[in-house]
Amino acid sequence: MMGSGKTQAMYQMIRSNPDKSYMIVTPYLKTIQDAKDAGLAIREPEYKGGTKLDSLKYLLSHGYNIGCTHSLFLDVDSDVWDLICDSGYTLFIDEALDVVKPINDIIDDVGYQVKKGSAGWLIRQKLIKVDEYCRVTWCGESTNDDYEYRQLEALIRSGNVLCVNGQLFLWVFPPQIFSAFEDTYILSYLFEGSVFDAYLKIHNLDYTVGSVTGEYGSPTGYYFTGYMDDTEKRRALKQLISIYDGVANRVGDKPCALSSTWYEKAEPEDIACVTRGFNTFLKNPKVSGHKKPLMWTAYKRERKTLQVKGAKYVRDLSRDELQAIKTDPDCKDAELNKLRCFVSCNAKATNDYDDRRVLAYLINRFYQPMIKNMFRDKYGISLNEQRFALSEMIQWIWRSSIRRSALPVEERKIDIYIPSSRMRKLLEKWLDGDII
């Protein structure tokens, strides 16, 4: 579970085994700095006359303990695999990796990105073939020419591309990388039924579900142990979470309301209904009567259309701060970003928002249908869509003050608005101790 001491257990293992080599893979660079601040001898790849991947290879060749981001780890090549094999590393993955991605998430150069209809055209031209498990083989002749499918061809020839229904190209992380490590720990919650879980199954990579136990400040600290049921812990959390129940929820009554597709097809009045509901929640005396910092989320394209008064910044900004945001409108600077009320729906592994006590979750999460159907139809593996939606939501919720277990109960309590009836019921079931 979030806040159960996974990070502290990882630190404890590294400290207790100083002769071993470790790699920590995390969504954010700040998490690596946190490990350094905790006294761990961790090095991170840097630009030193080459790429970060080159720097990673150098660090691996010398057996250093390494911290890197998910994005860099997903770029590893066969040289990295060989270096890991030679050095006997243990891998910690902080939060599940995106081991299956749409191909254009991998191809950075817009000029080489795959256009709609390309998969069907390449199949008809017999430049590629797709087997019964959606695996793609490049059948065209090799060429050094610079043409629009050059990067796609290279990815397909590496053996890491799938094609679903002759329409959608997916990149798959090379599974042999995991076999190069002595041990791998995936620090994630509600893992079973996820895409990462399905990925491990189709590549016959077995794992055991575990837990974390221990107490902060005790001689043994936190440590990894066998799986322990968390039903009672979940039930105890009910006292910390006040879920809004009122007329502002009506916009989310239908099962698919507030999904990505729903927003894409929404009429102006639909968006206005969501905005009114959000505003109604914020004006609720229980919420508005206290100056509690707000965080809210929606899909990125709705960030501006759903804005209501008081939902932009956590406080009144100084002239210098306003000027800084004008210069950096996307708030790429971490300190500026913390001033915004909007927090991305996929935020994980960060304490930047642990002062927030009023929350609004204005979305309804689903798997991409073609990915879900591919695992089911081609591999006989069912993704747990309910668990995925719940996991994404509670990961987001746990960016707030509820994660600060050292605080008194009253200072951890949150008020949350979840207009989607589906998402709200999932959270309520989870808090009741039900199995999702």
CSV table of C-alpha atoms in Angstrom, one decimal:
chain,number,residue,atom,x,y,z
A,1,MET,CA,0.0,0.0,0.0
A,2,MET,CA,1.1,3.6,-0.6
A,3,GLY,CA,2.9,5.1,2.4
A,4,SER,CA,3.6,1.6,3.9
A,5,GLY,CA,7.4,2.1,3.9
A,6,LYS,CA,8.4,0.6,0.6
A,7,THR,CA,11.0,3.3,0.0
A,8,GLN,CA,12.4,2.9,3.5
A,9,ALA,CA,12.6,-0.9,3.1
A,10,MET,CA,14.6,-0.4,-0.1
A,11,TYR,CA,17.0,2.0,1.7
A,12,GLN,CA,17.4,-0.5,4.5
A,13,MET,CA,18.2,-3.4,2.1
A,14,ILE,CA,20.8,-1.3,0.3
A,15,ARG,CA,22.5,-0.2,3.6
A,16,SER,CA,22.5,-3.8,4.9
A,17,ASN,CA,24.3,-5.1,1.8
A,18,PRO,CA,27.0,-2.6,0.9
A,19,ASP,CA,29.0,-5.2,-1.2
A,20,LYS,CA,26.1,-5.5,-3.7
A,21,SER,CA,25.3,-3.3,-6.6
A,22,TYR,CA,21.9,-1.7,-7.0
A,23,MET,CA,19.9,0.2,-9.6
A,24,ILE,CA,16.9,2.3,-8.6
A,25,VAL,CA,14.5,3.2,-11.4
A,26,THR,CA,11.9,5.9,-10.6
A,27,PRO,CA,9.6,8.3,-12.4
A,28,TYR,CA,11.3,11.4,-11.1
A,29,LEU,CA,14.8,12.7,-10.6
A,30,LYS,CA,13.8,14.1,-7.2
A,31,THR,CA,13.3,10.6,-5.8
A,32,ILE,CA,17.0,9.9,-6.6
A,33,GLN,CA,18.0,13.1,-4.8
A,34,ASP,CA,15.9,11.9,-1.8
A,35,ALA,CA,17.9,8.6,-1.7
A,36,LYS,CA,21.1,10.7,-1.7
A,37,ASP,CA,19.8,12.9,1.1
A,38,ALA,CA,19.0,9.7,3.0
A,39,GLY,CA,22.7,8.9,2.9
A,40,LEU,CA,22.9,6.3,0.1
A,41,ALA,CA,25.9,6.4,-2.2
A,42,ILE,CA,23.8,6.7,-5.4
A,43,ARG,CA,25.1,8.0,-8.7
A,44,GLU,CA,23.0,9.2,-11.6
A,45,PRO,CA,23.8,9.4,-15.3
A,46,GLU,CA,24.9,12.8,-16.5
A,47,TYR,CA,25.6,14.6,-19.7
A,48,LYS,CA,29.5,14.5,-19.9
A,49,GLY,CA,30.4,14.9,-23.5
A,50,GLY,CA,27.9,12.2,-24.5
A,51,THR,CA,24.4,11.0,-23.8
A,52,LYS,CA,22.9,9.9,-20.5
A,53,LEU,CA,22.8,6.4,-21.9
A,54,ASP,CA,26.6,6.5,-22.4
A,55,SER,CA,26.9,7.8,-18.8
A,56,LEU,CA,24.7,4.9,-17.6
A,57,LYS,CA,27.0,2.4,-19.3
A,58,TYR,CA,30.0,3.9,-17.7
A,59,LEU,CA,28.5,3.7,-14.2
A,60,LEU,CA,27.4,0.1,-14.8
A,61,SER,CA,30.9,-0.9,-16.0
A,62,HIS,CA,32.3,0.3,-12.6
A,63,GLY,CA,29.6,-1.3,-10.5
A,64,TYR,CA,28.3,1.9,-8.9
A,65,ASN,CA,24.9,2.1,-7.2
A,66,ILE,CA,22.8,3.9,-9.8
A,67,GLY,CA,19.6,5.9,-9.8
A,68,CYS,CA,17.8,6.8,-13.1
A,69,THR,CA,14.4,7.7,-14.4
A,70,HIS,CA,11.9,5.4,-16.0
A,71,SER,CA,12.4,7.1,-19.3
A,72,LEU,CA,16.1,6.5,-19.4
A,73,PHE,CA,15.7,2.9,-18.3
A,74,LEU,CA,13.2,2.2,-21.1
A,75,ASP,CA,15.9,3.4,-23.6
A,76,VAL,CA,18.5,0.7,-22.7
A,77,ASP,CA,20.1,-1.4,-25.4
A,78,SER,CA,22.0,-4.7,-25.7
A,79,ASP,CA,25.2,-3.1,-24.4
A,80,VAL,CA,23.4,-2.2,-21.1
A,81,TRP,CA,22.1,-5.8,-20.9
A,82,ASP,CA,25.6,-7.2,-21.1
A,83,LEU,CA,27.0,-4.8,-18.5
A,84,ILE,CA,24.2,-5.6,-16.0
A,85,CYS,CA,24.8,-9.4,-16.5
A,86,ASP,CA,28.5,-8.8,-15.8
A,87,SER,CA,28.0,-6.8,-12.6
A,88,GLY,CA,25.3,-8.7,-10.7
A,89,TYR,CA,22.9,-5.8,-10.1
A,90,THR,CA,19.7,-5.9,-8.1
A,91,LEU,CA,16.9,-3.8,-9.6
A,92,PHE,CA,14.3,-1.7,-7.8
A,93,ILE,CA,11.5,-0.3,-9.9
A,94,ASP,CA,9.6,2.4,-8.1
A,95,GLU,CA,6.1,2.2,-9.5
A,96,ALA,CA,5.2,0.1,-12.6
A,97,LEU,CA,7.0,0.8,-15.8
A,98,ASP,CA,5.1,1.6,-19.1
A,99,VAL,CA,6.4,-1.6,-20.7
A,100,VAL,CA,3.9,-1.4,-23.5
A,101,LYS,CA,3.5,1.9,-25.3
A,102,PRO,CA,2.0,3.3,-28.5
A,103,ILE,CA,4.9,3.5,-31.0
A,104,ASN,CA,4.8,7.3,-31.3
A,105,ASP,CA,5.6,7.6,-27.6
A,106,ILE,CA,9.0,6.1,-28.5
A,107,ILE,CA,9.6,7.9,-31.8
A,108,ASP,CA,10.4,11.5,-30.7
A,109,ASP,CA,11.0,13.0,-34.1
A,110,VAL,CA,7.5,14.1,-35.5
A,111,GLY,CA,8.7,13.6,-39.0
A,112,TYR,CA,9.2,9.9,-38.4
A,113,GLN,CA,6.1,9.3,-36.3
A,114,VAL,CA,3.6,6.7,-37.6
A,115,LYS,CA,0.5,8.1,-39.2
A,116,LYS,CA,-3.0,6.7,-39.1
A,117,GLY,CA,-3.5,4.0,-41.7
A,118,SER,CA,0.3,3.3,-42.0
A,119,ALA,CA,0.0,-0.2,-40.5
A,120,GLY,CA,-2.6,-1.3,-43.0
A,121,TRP,CA,-0.6,0.1,-45.9
A,122,LEU,CA,2.6,-1.6,-44.8
A,123,ILE,CA,0.8,-4.9,-44.5
A,124,ARG,CA,-0.8,-4.6,-47.9
A,125,GLN,CA,2.6,-3.7,-49.5
A,126,LYS,CA,4.0,-6.8,-47.8
A,127,LEU,CA,6.7,-4.7,-46.1
A,128,ILE,CA,5.7,-6.2,-42.7
A,129,LYS,CA,3.8,-9.3,-41.6
A,130,VAL,CA,2.0,-9.8,-38.3
A,131,ASP,CA,1.7,-13.2,-36.6
A,132,GLU,CA,-1.1,-14.7,-34.5
A,133,TYR,CA,0.4,-13.1,-31.4
A,134,CYS,CA,0.5,-9.6,-33.0
A,135,ARG,CA,4.3,-9.7,-33.3
A,136,VAL,CA,5.6,-7.8,-36.3
A,137,THR,CA,8.4,-8.8,-38.7
A,138,TRP,CA,10.0,-6.4,-41.2
A,139,CYS,CA,9.9,-8.1,-44.7
A,140,GLY,CA,11.2,-5.2,-46.8
A,141,GLU,CA,14.8,-4.9,-47.9
A,142,SER,CA,17.3,-3.2,-45.6
A,143,THR,CA,18.2,0.3,-46.7
A,144,ASN,CA,20.3,3.2,-45.4
A,145,ASP,CA,18.0,5.7,-47.1
A,146,ASP,CA,16.4,8.4,-44.9
A,147,TYR,CA,12.6,7.8,-45.3
A,148,GLU,CA,9.5,8.2,-43.2
A,149,TYR,CA,9.5,4.6,-41.8
A,150,ARG,CA,13.2,4.5,-41.0
A,151,GLN,CA,12.7,4.6,-37.2
A,152,LEU,CA,9.7,2.3,-37.3
A,153,GLU,CA,11.8,-0.2,-39.3
A,154,ALA,CA,14.6,-0.1,-36.8
A,155,LEU,CA,12.2,-0.8,-33.9
A,156,ILE,CA,10.5,-3.6,-35.7
A,157,ARG,CA,13.9,-5.2,-36.6
A,158,SER,CA,14.8,-5.1,-32.9
A,159,GLY,CA,11.9,-7.5,-32.3
A,160,ASN,CA,10.0,-5.3,-29.9
A,161,VAL,CA,6.9,-4.2,-31.9
A,162,LEU,CA,3.4,-5.5,-31.9
A,163,CYS,CA,0.5,-4.5,-34.3
A,164,VAL,CA,-3.1,-4.8,-33.0
A,165,ASN,CA,-5.9,-5.3,-35.5
A,166,GLY,CA,-3.7,-4.1,-38.4
A,167,GLN,CA,-4.1,-0.6,-37.0
A,168,LEU,CA,-2.1,0.2,-33.8
A,169,PHE,CA,1.6,-0.2,-33.5
A,170,LEU,CA,2.8,-0.9,-29.9
A,171,TRP,CA,6.4,-0.9,-28.6
A,172,VAL,CA,7.3,-3.5,-26.0
A,173,PHE,CA,10.2,-3.2,-23.6
A,174,PRO,CA,12.7,-6.0,-24.3
A,175,PRO,CA,12.1,-8.7,-21.6
A,176,GLN,CA,15.6,-10.1,-21.6
A,177,ILE,CA,16.7,-7.0,-19.7
A,178,PHE,CA,15.0,-8.3,-16.6
A,179,SER,CA,16.8,-11.7,-16.8
A,180,ALA,CA,20.1,-9.8,-16.6
A,181,PHE,CA,19.5,-8.7,-13.0
A,182,GLU,CA,20.2,-11.0,-10.0
A,183,ASP,CA,16.9,-9.8,-8.4
A,184,THR,CA,14.2,-7.4,-9.3
A,185,TYR,CA,11.8,-5.6,-6.9
A,186,ILE,CA,8.7,-3.8,-8.3
A,187,LEU,CA,7.5,-1.3,-5.7
A,188,SER,CA,3.9,-1.0,-6.7
A,189,TYR,CA,0.4,-1.4,-5.3
A,190,LEU,CA,-2.5,-3.3,-7.0
A,191,PHE,CA,-0.1,-4.8,-9.5
A,192,GLU,CA,-2.0,-8.0,-10.4
A,193,GLY,CA,-4.2,-7.5,-13.4
A,194,SER,CA,-2.1,-4.6,-14.8
A,195,VAL,CA,-0.4,-4.3,-18.2
A,196,PHE,CA,3.0,-4.9,-16.5
A,197,ASP,CA,1.6,-8.0,-14.9
A,198,ALA,CA,0.3,-9.3,-18.3
A,199,TYR,CA,3.7,-8.4,-19.9
A,200,LEU,CA,5.5,-10.5,-17.3
A,201,LYS,CA,3.2,-13.4,-17.9
A,202,ILE,CA,3.5,-13.5,-21.7
A,203,HIS,CA,7.3,-13.5,-21.3
A,204,ASN,CA,7.2,-16.2,-18.6
A,205,LEU,CA,8.8,-14.0,-16.0
A,206,ASP,CA,7.5,-15.3,-12.7
A,207,TYR,CA,7.2,-13.1,-9.5
A,208,THR,CA,6.0,-13.4,-5.9
A,209,VAL,CA,3.8,-10.8,-4.3
A,210,GLY,CA,5.2,-9.4,-1.0
A,211,SER,CA,4.5,-6.7,1.5
A,212,VAL,CA,6.4,-4.3,3.7
A,213,THR,CA,6.4,-4.4,7.5
A,214,GLY,CA,8.2,-2.5,10.3
A,215,GLU,CA,8.0,0.7,12.2
A,216,TYR,CA,9.6,4.1,11.7
A,217,GLY,CA,12.4,4.6,14.2
A,218,SER,CA,12.5,1.0,15.3
A,219,PRO,CA,15.9,-0.8,15.3
A,220,THR,CA,15.0,-2.9,12.3
A,221,GLY,CA,13.2,-0.1,10.5
A,222,TYR,CA,11.1,-1.3,7.5
A,223,TYR,CA,11.8,-4.4,5.6
A,224,PHE,CA,10.3,-6.6,2.8
A,225,THR,CA,8.3,-9.7,3.9
A,226,GLY,CA,5.7,-12.1,2.5
A,227,TYR,CA,2.3,-10.9,1.4
A,228,MET,CA,0.1,-9.6,4.2
A,229,ASP,CA,-3.6,-8.8,3.8
A,230,ASP,CA,-4.3,-5.0,4.1
A,231,THR,CA,-8.1,-5.2,4.6
A,232,GLU,CA,-8.0,-3.7,8.1
A,233,LYS,CA,-5.6,-1.0,7.1
A,234,ARG,CA,-8.0,0.1,4.3
A,235,ARG,CA,-11.0,0.2,6.6
A,236,ALA,CA,-9.0,2.3,9.0
A,237,LEU,CA,-8.5,4.9,6.3
A,238,LYS,CA,-12.2,5.7,6.0
A,239,GLN,CA,-11.9,8.1,8.9
A,240,LEU,CA,-9.4,10.2,6.8
A,241,ILE,CA,-11.4,10.5,3.6
A,242,SER,CA,-14.6,12.4,3.2
A,243,ILE,CA,-16.2,11.7,-0.2
A,244,TYR,CA,-18.6,14.3,-1.5
A,245,ASP,CA,-22.2,13.1,-1.9
A,246,GLY,CA,-24.6,15.6,-3.5
A,247,VAL,CA,-26.2,17.0,-6.6
A,248,ALA,CA,-22.8,17.9,-8.2
A,249,ASN,CA,-22.3,14.1,-8.8
A,250,ARG,CA,-25.1,13.9,-11.4
A,251,VAL,CA,-22.8,14.6,-14.3
A,252,GLY,CA,-21.1,11.3,-13.7
A,253,ASP,CA,-24.0,9.0,-13.2
A,254,LYS,CA,-23.5,7.0,-16.5
A,255,PRO,CA,-20.8,4.3,-16.3
A,256,CYS,CA,-18.6,5.9,-19.0
A,257,ALA,CA,-19.2,9.5,-18.1
A,258,LEU,CA,-16.0,11.6,-17.7
A,259,SER,CA,-13.9,9.0,-19.6
A,260,SER,CA,-11.3,10.3,-22.2
A,261,THR,CA,-13.7,9.4,-25.0
A,262,TRP,CA,-16.6,11.1,-23.2
A,263,TYR,CA,-14.6,14.3,-23.0
A,264,GLU,CA,-13.6,14.1,-26.6
A,265,LYS,CA,-17.3,13.9,-27.7
A,266,ALA,CA,-18.7,16.2,-25.0
A,267,GLU,CA,-20.8,19.2,-26.0
A,268,PRO,CA,-20.1,22.6,-24.5
A,269,GLU,CA,-23.1,22.1,-22.1
A,270,ASP,CA,-21.5,18.8,-20.9
A,271,ILE,CA,-18.3,20.6,-20.0
A,272,ALA,CA,-20.3,23.3,-18.4
A,273,CYS,CA,-22.0,20.7,-16.2
A,274,VAL,CA,-18.6,19.4,-15.0
A,275,THR,CA,-17.4,22.9,-14.3
A,276,ARG,CA,-20.6,23.7,-12.3
A,277,GLY,CA,-20.2,20.5,-10.3
A,278,PHE,CA,-16.6,21.4,-9.5
A,279,ASN,CA,-17.7,24.9,-8.5
A,280,THR,CA,-20.5,23.5,-6.3
A,281,PHE,CA,-18.1,21.3,-4.5
A,282,LEU,CA,-15.6,24.1,-3.8
A,283,LYS,CA,-18.4,26.3,-2.5
A,284,ASN,CA,-19.6,23.5,-0.1
A,285,PRO,CA,-19.3,25.1,3.4
A,286,LYS,CA,-17.4,22.1,4.7
A,287,VAL,CA,-14.8,22.8,2.0
A,288,SER,CA,-14.9,26.6,1.6
A,289,GLY,CA,-15.1,27.3,5.3
A,290,HIS,CA,-11.4,26.2,5.7
A,291,LYS,CA,-8.4,27.5,3.9
A,292,LYS,CA,-7.2,24.1,2.8
A,293,PRO,CA,-4.9,23.8,-0.3
A,294,LEU,CA,-6.6,22.3,-3.3
A,295,MET,CA,-5.4,19.8,-5.9
A,296,TRP,CA,-7.5,18.6,-8.8
A,297,THR,CA,-7.1,16.7,-12.0
A,298,ALA,CA,-8.6,16.1,-15.4
A,299,TYR,CA,-7.2,15.0,-18.8
A,300,LYS,CA,-4.5,17.5,-19.9
A,301,ARG,CA,-6.6,19.0,-22.7
A,302,GLU,CA,-9.4,19.9,-20.2
A,303,ARG,CA,-7.1,21.7,-17.8
A,304,LYS,CA,-8.1,25.1,-19.0
A,305,THR,CA,-11.7,24.5,-20.0
A,306,LEU,CA,-12.6,23.2,-16.5
A,307,GLN,CA,-10.9,26.0,-14.5
A,308,VAL,CA,-13.1,27.6,-11.8
A,309,LYS,CA,-12.3,30.5,-9.5
A,310,GLY,CA,-9.8,29.5,-6.8
A,311,ALA,CA,-8.6,26.5,-8.7
A,312,LYS,CA,-5.5,27.8,-10.4
A,313,TYR,CA,-2.9,28.5,-7.7
A,314,VAL,CA,-2.7,27.3,-4.1
A,315,ARG,CA,-2.3,30.8,-2.8
A,316,ASP,CA,-2.0,34.4,-4.0
A,317,LEU,CA,1.3,34.7,-5.9
A,318,SER,CA,3.9,37.4,-5.6
A,319,ARG,CA,4.8,39.6,-8.5
A,320,ASP,CA,8.1,37.7,-9.0
A,321,GLU,CA,6.2,34.3,-9.1
A,322,LEU,CA,3.7,35.6,-11.6
A,323,GLN,CA,6.5,36.8,-13.8
A,324,ALA,CA,8.3,33.5,-13.5
A,325,ILE,CA,5.2,31.6,-14.6
A,326,LYS,CA,4.7,34.0,-17.5
A,327,THR,CA,8.3,33.0,-18.6
A,328,ASP,CA,7.6,29.3,-17.9
A,329,PRO,CA,3.9,28.8,-18.6
A,330,ASP,CA,4.1,25.0,-18.4
A,331,CYS,CA,5.8,25.3,-15.0
A,332,LYS,CA,8.6,23.0,-15.9
A,333,ASP,CA,10.4,24.3,-12.8
A,334,ALA,CA,9.5,22.0,-9.9
A,335,GLU,CA,9.0,24.9,-7.4
A,336,LEU,CA,6.7,26.7,-9.8
A,337,ASN,CA,4.8,23.6,-10.5
A,338,LYS,CA,4.0,23.1,-6.8
A,339,LEU,CA,2.1,26.4,-6.8
A,340,ARG,CA,-0.5,25.1,-9.2
A,341,CYS,CA,-3.7,23.4,-8.0
A,342,PHE,CA,-3.8,21.2,-11.1
A,343,VAL,CA,-1.9,17.9,-10.6
A,344,SER,CA,-1.5,15.5,-13.5
A,345,CYS,CA,-3.7,12.4,-13.2
A,346,ASN,CA,-0.6,10.1,-13.6
A,347,ALA,CA,1.4,11.8,-10.8
A,348,LYS,CA,3.2,9.1,-8.8
A,349,ALA,CA,6.2,8.8,-6.4
A,350,THR,CA,6.2,12.5,-5.3
A,351,ASN,CA,5.7,14.3,-2.0
A,352,ASP,CA,5.4,17.7,-3.7
A,353,TYR,CA,1.7,18.0,-3.0
A,354,ASP,CA,1.5,16.5,0.5
A,355,ASP,CA,0.0,19.7,1.9
A,356,ARG,CA,-3.2,19.4,-0.2
A,357,ARG,CA,-6.4,18.6,1.7
A,358,VAL,CA,-9.2,19.4,-0.8
A,359,LEU,CA,-9.2,17.1,-3.9
A,360,ALA,CA,-11.3,16.9,-7.1
A,361,TYR,CA,-10.8,13.9,-9.4
A,362,LEU,CA,-12.8,14.8,-12.6
A,363,ILE,CA,-12.0,11.7,-14.7
A,364,ASN,CA,-13.0,8.1,-15.3
A,365,ARG,CA,-10.1,5.8,-16.2
A,366,PHE,CA,-10.2,2.9,-18.7
A,367,TYR,CA,-7.6,0.9,-20.5
A,368,GLN,CA,-7.0,1.6,-24.2
A,369,PRO,CA,-9.6,-0.9,-25.7
A,370,MET,CA,-7.3,-2.4,-28.4
A,371,ILE,CA,-4.6,-3.1,-25.8
A,372,LYS,CA,-7.0,-4.7,-23.5
A,373,ASN,CA,-8.5,-6.8,-26.3
A,374,MET,CA,-5.1,-7.9,-27.6
A,375,PHE,CA,-4.1,-9.4,-24.3
A,376,ARG,CA,-7.4,-11.1,-24.0
A,377,ASP,CA,-7.8,-12.4,-27.5
A,378,LYS,CA,-4.2,-13.2,-28.4
A,379,TYR,CA,-2.8,-14.3,-25.1
A,380,GLY,CA,-5.8,-15.3,-23.0
A,381,ILE,CA,-4.9,-12.8,-20.3
A,382,SER,CA,-7.6,-10.5,-18.8
A,383,LEU,CA,-6.6,-7.1,-17.7
A,384,ASN,CA,-8.4,-6.0,-14.5
A,385,GLU,CA,-9.9,-2.7,-15.7
A,386,GLN,CA,-11.5,-1.9,-12.4
A,387,ARG,CA,-8.3,-2.5,-10.5
A,388,PHE,CA,-6.4,-0.3,-13.0
A,389,ALA,CA,-8.8,2.6,-12.5
A,390,LEU,CA,-8.7,2.2,-8.7
A,391,SER,CA,-4.9,2.0,-8.7
A,392,GLU,CA,-4.5,5.2,-10.8
A,393,MET,CA,-7.0,7.1,-8.6
A,394,ILE,CA,-5.5,6.1,-5.2
A,395,GLN,CA,-2.0,6.7,-6.4
A,396,TRP,CA,-3.1,10.3,-7.2
A,397,ILE,CA,-5.0,10.7,-4.0
A,398,TRP,CA,-1.9,9.6,-2.1
A,399,ARG,CA,0.0,12.6,-3.3
A,400,SER,CA,-2.1,14.6,-0.8
A,401,SER,CA,-1.8,15.1,3.0
A,402,ILE,CA,-3.2,11.6,3.6
A,403,ARG,CA,0.2,10.2,2.9
A,404,ARG,CA,1.8,12.0,5.9
A,405,SER,CA,1.4,9.2,8.5
A,406,ALA,CA,3.5,11.0,11.1
A,407,LEU,CA,0.9,13.8,11.3
A,408,PRO,CA,-2.1,13.8,13.7
A,409,VAL,CA,-5.3,12.3,12.1
A,410,GLU,CA,-7.0,15.7,11.9
A,411,GLU,CA,-4.2,17.1,9.8
A,412,ARG,CA,-4.2,14.2,7.3
A,413,LYS,CA,-8.0,14.3,6.6
A,414,ILE,CA,-9.0,15.1,3.0
A,415,ASP,CA,-12.3,16.1,1.3
A,416,ILE,CA,-12.6,14.7,-2.2
A,417,TYR,CA,-15.0,15.2,-5.1
A,418,ILE,CA,-15.3,12.2,-7.5
A,419,PRO,CA,-18.3,12.9,-9.8
A,420,SER,CA,-17.9,9.6,-11.7
A,421,SER,CA,-20.2,7.1,-10.0
A,422,ARG,CA,-18.0,4.3,-11.2
A,423,MET,CA,-14.8,5.7,-9.8
A,424,ARG,CA,-16.5,6.8,-6.5
A,425,LYS,CA,-17.9,3.3,-6.0
A,426,LEU,CA,-14.5,1.7,-6.6
A,427,LEU,CA,-13.0,3.9,-3.9
A,428,GLU,CA,-15.8,3.2,-1.5
A,429,LYS,CA,-15.5,-0.6,-2.1
A,430,TRP,CA,-11.7,-0.5,-1.5
A,431,LEU,CA,-12.2,1.4,1.7
A,432,ASP,CA,-14.7,-1.2,2.9
A,433,GLY,CA,-12.1,-3.8,2.4
A,434,ASP,CA,-13.6,-5.5,-0.7
A,435,ILE,CA,-11.5,-7.3,-3.3
A,436,ILE,CA,-11.4,-5.4,-6.6
